[in-house]
Amino acid sequence: MKPTRKSPARKKTPVKSGAPERPKRVRRNPERLIAAILNAAIEEFSNHGFSGARIDRISKRANTVDRMLYYYFGNKERLYEAVLEEVYRNLIEEQRQFVPPEGDPVNGMDELITHMWEHYMNHPEFIRLVMSENLLYGRYIRQSEHIKQVSFPLVRIIDEILKSGKKKNIFRPDADTNFILMTIMSMGFFYVSNQYTYTYWLSKELTPNLRSDAWLGHMKTVIFDHLMVR
Amino acid sequence: MKPTRKSPARKKTPVKSGAPERPKRVRRNPERLIAAILNAAIEEFSNHGFSGARIDRISKRANTVDRMLYYYFGNKERLYEAVLEEVYRNLIEEQRQFVPPEGDPVNGMDELITHMWEHYMNHPEFIRLVMSENLLYGRYIRQSEHIKQVSFPLVRIIDEILKSGKKKNIFRPDADTNFILMTIMSMGFFYVSNQYTYTYWLSKELTPNLRSDAWLGHMKTVIFDHLMVR
Amino acid sequence: MKPTRKSPARKKTPVKSGAPERPKRVRRNPERLIAAILNAAIEEFSNHGFSGARIDRISKRANTVDRMLYYYFGNKERLYEAVLEEVYRNLIEEQRQFVPPEGDPVNGMDELITHMWEHYMNHPEFIRLVMSENLLYGRYIRQSEHIKQVSFPLVRIIDEILKSGKKKNIFRPDADTNFILMTIMSMGFFYVSNQYTYTYWLSKELTPNLRSDAWLGHMKTVIFDHLMVR
Amino acid sequence: MKPTRKSPARKKTPVKSGAPERPKRVRRNPERLIAAILNAAIEEFSNHGFSGARIDRISKRANTVDRMLYYYFGNKERLYEAVLEEVYRNLIEEQRQFVPPEGDPVNGMDELITHMWEHYMNHPEFIRLVMSENLLYGRYIRQSEHIKQVSFPLVRIIDEILKSGKKKNIFRPDADTNFILMTIMSMGFFYVSNQYTYTYWLSKELTPNLRSDAWLGHMKTVIFDHLMVR
DNA sequence: CATGAATGAGAATTCATTCAT
DNA sequence: AATGAATGAATTCTCATTCAT
């Protein structure tokens, strides 16, 4: 009765004694292994995009073997989806932690812009994954029930800041939540996302001006120039 | 099992999927073939990114065979580089055609914004290729002597518009060319590039407001709010 | 890329496709579980053959997990053997139930043919498993002590019918049990086993004639034409 | 410009001088290579069925590498289909070569039975492939336009023999082409196809009688007993 | 008795690229 | 100048099976 596939027959004795020890894997700790895979996958997908990502690089970085990715995530696409969900989950978590100062809409808006900016600066992997997903025409975000259902805390916060500012006649009455949000996002995101190409556009002499804090300052200026009643 | 006799009457190769069906090709017209390959490659790379792009899809779309891509372009990377150069060349060509109205900086800026916006709207493949290139950390743009050397016509035009507006005391005196350019680019680019994800962020009720012409209007408002001396 | 913080609020394993969803299982009822596995295996092996059969499909259909198949049956091969034994056991059981009419060999033969035919018609999974086993060159049937030892009740019954018919000078004296049995088996088995290919052979106009009852009628005609003394 | 995939960088120097020379492959002779692959595939699929067949065994037997199977046949399924077509093509070719004796329907039928029988005896791989295909529910034969379109020469020949015999009042007037054909096929096919299992059924003492020539004789007896007007 | 976790060894297929004329 | 044939090296994923409690 020959087994169809050769039974594993583990090689206990390494051929060479100088051969590199296989790294000790985290055994019998699924949660930790899953987290390790997910983090490795975030790194890999963010670095190489979906097509460029390699399963074996992920498993190596997670200190496990390819097989385990399939065991826990099914296939490359599902792993990618899990990655997307994870970074969005993190984003939302951070937004939840954000509490704008009471009673001062100008300050509130200022801190909000700073908060969004810092997320972009601290999470280039988020930026890159979002770019990838857009290059994929939003294929996976569309599939993720999880992402589609949650709402983003900042939307309500902006809404409230704007309302408060309008009531006090500080902000222009026609300011629109989505437009303000999009303005902040676009300026913040683009600064990071397109850094490798726009430098070729700019007037070379002035480029050094474009340090990140200067750009954050500019963003705020532009937004308040637009928002404040004169 | 005894092998059956050799099929006596085999005339042609049977299935031939790997060896693609020979299409009628444009023969003896290298220029046309090269252009066809380049266009097919623009489409493919823009659609799938560098890693996701497939040589055989390009050759099929160009009505030729894989081999010819190598014949004319060397390898996938060089073809990608040629694609990047091509879309930048087209961009610059369009910018050269742009002539701002004489003597009216407000109008000039207005038309400039429109001009940039329209390029984004009309050339999603450009947007996507630039995204890809940024995901690749600008690897190929850095290699391209061609792209690095040219300067972008719009920079000088913006510069002149700003100078003219400042001289007339219409524009704020500290307006910076690069910052203005970046502002236009970021808002315009992001609107197209991230369309598949930001919708999940926005306040659902307000989303319909975000039609493209409304966004163009908003861009202009924001920029002039910032630019105009009050 | 810096690793994002470990997702702080991970509670459960995420996708878990490889590790199958835990179905509510029949616990503490080994007999029932074993039977469920066996039935699922009959279905699977009969449908896909030995190589094509999948352990996980069987376990899913049996509402259990892969591990249990190994627990109760050892490995795929032994499970397959158990399946073979099971269907043969069923066959023999049915044959045991068959009692030919006393004293009338013609009637006896007629009912016997019907009985065999009906087993084929009612048990396509038996047909398919037998085909599989033959494609495997009888590897498992040869190993099964169980199958090899039992004798098939019909052989003795045919033998008696033939003897009785010969004694009465109704059946030709040289009629051979094995040949008659083989004739019935071949015509009955083939009709079911090869149904997907022989249709391409037949004269298309006449195909509708080949309904199953017509074929049973033909079988009987042929056998009696051969058997009866003229 | 690192290539995405490592460029081949053929190892010209074998590590060990005792390492087995890689076999010289038939180069630049597509027709021969295709034929070699097809023959190897016939052997492999016939031996192991579709699921059990292994691409690498086929390529090894054809003295080539896996890649070439894909180059010429696309994938395993298409190769299997090509195999099916090939053995059917061979069958038809043999049938075309069969010319029944003029004017003597009894002799004609006799030789026809012999001819069919001999194809089964000489082509076990045909038998096994047909079994496989039936286990696959005729999936591939259904897809093959080629097989579906051709008609089998023997059908017309049987038809003519029967007509001739009926005209001469030798054969029973209600003899049906399809039924006769099916009878011959079923008895001939089954004898080979099920050889590994029916032996367990038969009366052990009589089994030696069942030599192949005896069975051919029995087939003829049965068919003529049925066919001849008494 | 039962089962969740883990896994080695394949297996089909893909992909860019070079060989050879 | 052009192209048909050939191909090495991955790459994703599958499959039966064992480890470990």
Short mmCIF file of C-alpha atoms in Angstrom, two decimals, chain A residues 54-190:
data_model
loop_
_atom_site.label_atom_id
_atom_site.label_comp_id
_atom_site.label_asym_id
_atom_site.label_seq_id
_atom_site.Cartn_x
_atom_site.Cartn_y
_atom_site.Cartn_z
CA ARG A 54 5.71 37.30 -2.88
CA ILE A 55 4.23 34.73 -0.61
CA ASP A 56 7.57 33.29 0.28
CA ARG A 57 8.97 36.64 1.32
CA ILE A 58 6.02 37.13 3.62
CA SER A 59 6.36 33.73 5.20
CA LYS A 60 10.06 34.19 5.65
CA ARG A 61 9.58 37.54 7.30
CA ALA A 62 6.90 36.07 9.54
CA ASN A 63 9.29 33.32 10.49
CA THR A 64 7.05 30.58 9.23
CA VAL A 65 6.46 28.67 6.02
CA ASP A 66 4.28 29.42 3.01
CA ARG A 67 1.84 26.76 3.97
CA MET A 68 0.72 28.64 7.05
CA LEU A 69 -0.41 31.65 5.07
CA TYR A 70 -2.76 29.37 3.25
CA TYR A 71 -3.80 27.69 6.42
CA TYR A 72 -4.87 30.91 8.04
CA PHE A 73 -5.78 33.14 5.13
CA GLY A 74 -6.72 30.85 2.27
CA ASN A 75 -4.91 32.55 -0.57
CA LYS A 76 -3.00 35.60 -1.60
CA GLU A 77 -6.10 37.61 -2.35
CA ARG A 78 -7.68 36.95 0.98
CA LEU A 79 -4.47 37.79 2.74
CA TYR A 80 -4.35 41.06 0.88
CA GLU A 81 -7.90 41.76 1.89
CA ALA A 82 -7.03 41.05 5.50
CA VAL A 83 -4.14 43.46 5.19
CA LEU A 84 -6.38 46.19 3.86
CA GLU A 85 -8.84 45.62 6.65
CA GLU A 86 -6.09 45.72 9.20
CA VAL A 87 -4.68 49.06 8.14
CA TYR A 88 -8.13 50.57 7.93
CA ARG A 89 -8.93 49.17 11.32
CA ASN A 90 -5.81 50.82 12.69
CA LEU A 91 -6.69 54.08 11.04
CA ILE A 92 -10.14 54.11 12.54
CA GLU A 93 -8.75 53.20 15.90
CA GLU A 94 -6.45 56.19 15.78
CA GLN A 95 -9.27 58.43 14.71
CA ARG A 96 -11.34 57.24 17.61
CA GLN A 97 -8.59 58.32 19.92
CA PHE A 98 -8.65 61.80 18.50
CA VAL A 99 -10.61 64.28 20.61
CA PRO A 100 -10.78 67.84 19.32
CA PRO A 101 -10.53 70.70 21.81
CA GLU A 102 -13.88 71.82 23.11
CA GLY A 103 -15.49 75.03 22.06
CA ASP A 104 -12.83 76.36 19.71
CA PRO A 105 -13.52 75.41 16.09
CA VAL A 106 -10.40 77.08 14.73
CA ASN A 107 -8.23 75.18 17.11
CA GLY A 108 -10.27 72.08 16.45
CA MET A 109 -9.72 72.31 12.73
CA ASP A 110 -6.06 73.02 13.23
CA GLU A 111 -5.56 69.95 15.37
CA LEU A 112 -7.63 67.83 13.07
CA ILE A 113 -5.42 68.74 10.12
CA THR A 114 -2.38 67.95 12.21
CA HIS A 115 -3.86 64.64 13.23
CA MET A 116 -4.57 63.54 9.69
CA TRP A 117 -1.18 64.74 8.55
CA GLU A 118 0.56 62.77 11.20
CA HIS A 119 -1.20 59.62 10.30
CA TYR A 120 0.05 59.99 6.75
CA MET A 121 3.57 60.74 7.92
CA ASN A 122 3.68 57.87 10.37
CA HIS A 123 2.05 55.33 8.11
CA PRO A 124 3.62 55.31 4.69
CA GLU A 125 2.52 51.69 4.46
CA PHE A 126 -1.07 52.86 4.71
CA ILE A 127 -0.53 55.36 1.93
CA ARG A 128 1.03 52.77 -0.30
CA LEU A 129 -1.65 50.18 0.32
CA VAL A 130 -4.34 52.68 -0.49
CA MET A 131 -2.52 53.54 -3.71
CA SER A 132 -2.30 49.87 -4.59
CA GLU A 133 -5.94 49.38 -3.94
CA ASN A 134 -6.80 52.27 -6.19
CA LEU A 135 -4.59 50.84 -8.90
CA LEU A 136 -6.65 47.70 -8.51
CA TYR A 137 -9.77 49.76 -9.08
CA GLY A 138 -10.86 49.18 -5.50
CA ARG A 139 -11.39 45.51 -6.14
CA TYR A 140 -10.76 44.32 -2.62
CA ILE A 141 -12.18 47.19 -0.65
CA ARG A 142 -15.39 46.58 -2.54
CA GLN A 143 -15.35 42.97 -1.39
CA SER A 144 -14.70 43.74 2.20
CA GLU A 145 -17.93 43.90 4.07
CA HIS A 146 -15.97 44.99 7.07
CA ILE A 147 -14.57 48.14 5.56
CA LYS A 148 -17.73 49.10 3.79
CA GLN A 149 -19.77 49.05 6.92
CA VAL A 150 -17.75 51.12 9.32
CA SER A 151 -17.95 54.85 9.12
CA PHE A 152 -14.97 57.02 9.65
CA PRO A 153 -15.01 58.91 12.94
CA LEU A 154 -13.40 61.99 11.46
CA VAL A 155 -16.37 62.72 9.26
CA ARG A 156 -18.56 63.41 12.21
CA ILE A 157 -15.88 65.37 13.97
CA ILE A 158 -15.30 67.64 10.99
CA ASP A 159 -19.02 68.04 10.70
CA GLU A 160 -19.26 69.22 14.25
CA ILE A 161 -16.31 71.56 14.02
CA LEU A 162 -17.76 73.13 10.92
CA LYS A 163 -21.19 73.52 12.49
CA SER A 164 -19.69 75.08 15.58
CA GLY A 165 -17.62 77.48 13.49
CA LYS A 166 -20.59 78.45 11.40
CA LYS A 167 -22.75 79.10 14.43
CA LYS A 168 -20.12 81.48 15.73
CA ASN A 169 -19.93 83.17 12.33
CA ILE A 170 -16.26 82.33 12.11
CA PHE A 171 -16.52 79.86 9.25
CA ARG A 172 -18.19 80.54 5.94
CA PRO A 173 -21.71 79.25 6.04
CA ASP A 174 -21.46 77.21 2.82
CA ALA A 175 -18.44 75.16 3.93
CA ASP A 176 -19.05 71.55 3.04
CA THR A 177 -17.81 68.64 5.16
CA ASN A 178 -16.84 66.45 2.26
CA PHE A 179 -15.04 69.17 0.39
CA ILE A 180 -13.03 70.16 3.43
CA LEU A 181 -12.21 66.54 4.18
CA MET A 182 -11.19 65.91 0.58
CA THR A 183 -9.03 69.01 0.58
CA ILE A 184 -7.13 67.91 3.63
CA MET A 185 -6.83 64.35 2.40
CA SER A 186 -5.70 65.25 -1.09
CA MET A 187 -3.04 67.67 0.01
CA GLY A 188 -1.78 65.45 2.76
CA PHE A 189 -1.90 62.19 0.86
CA PHE A 190 -0.40 63.47 -2.33
#
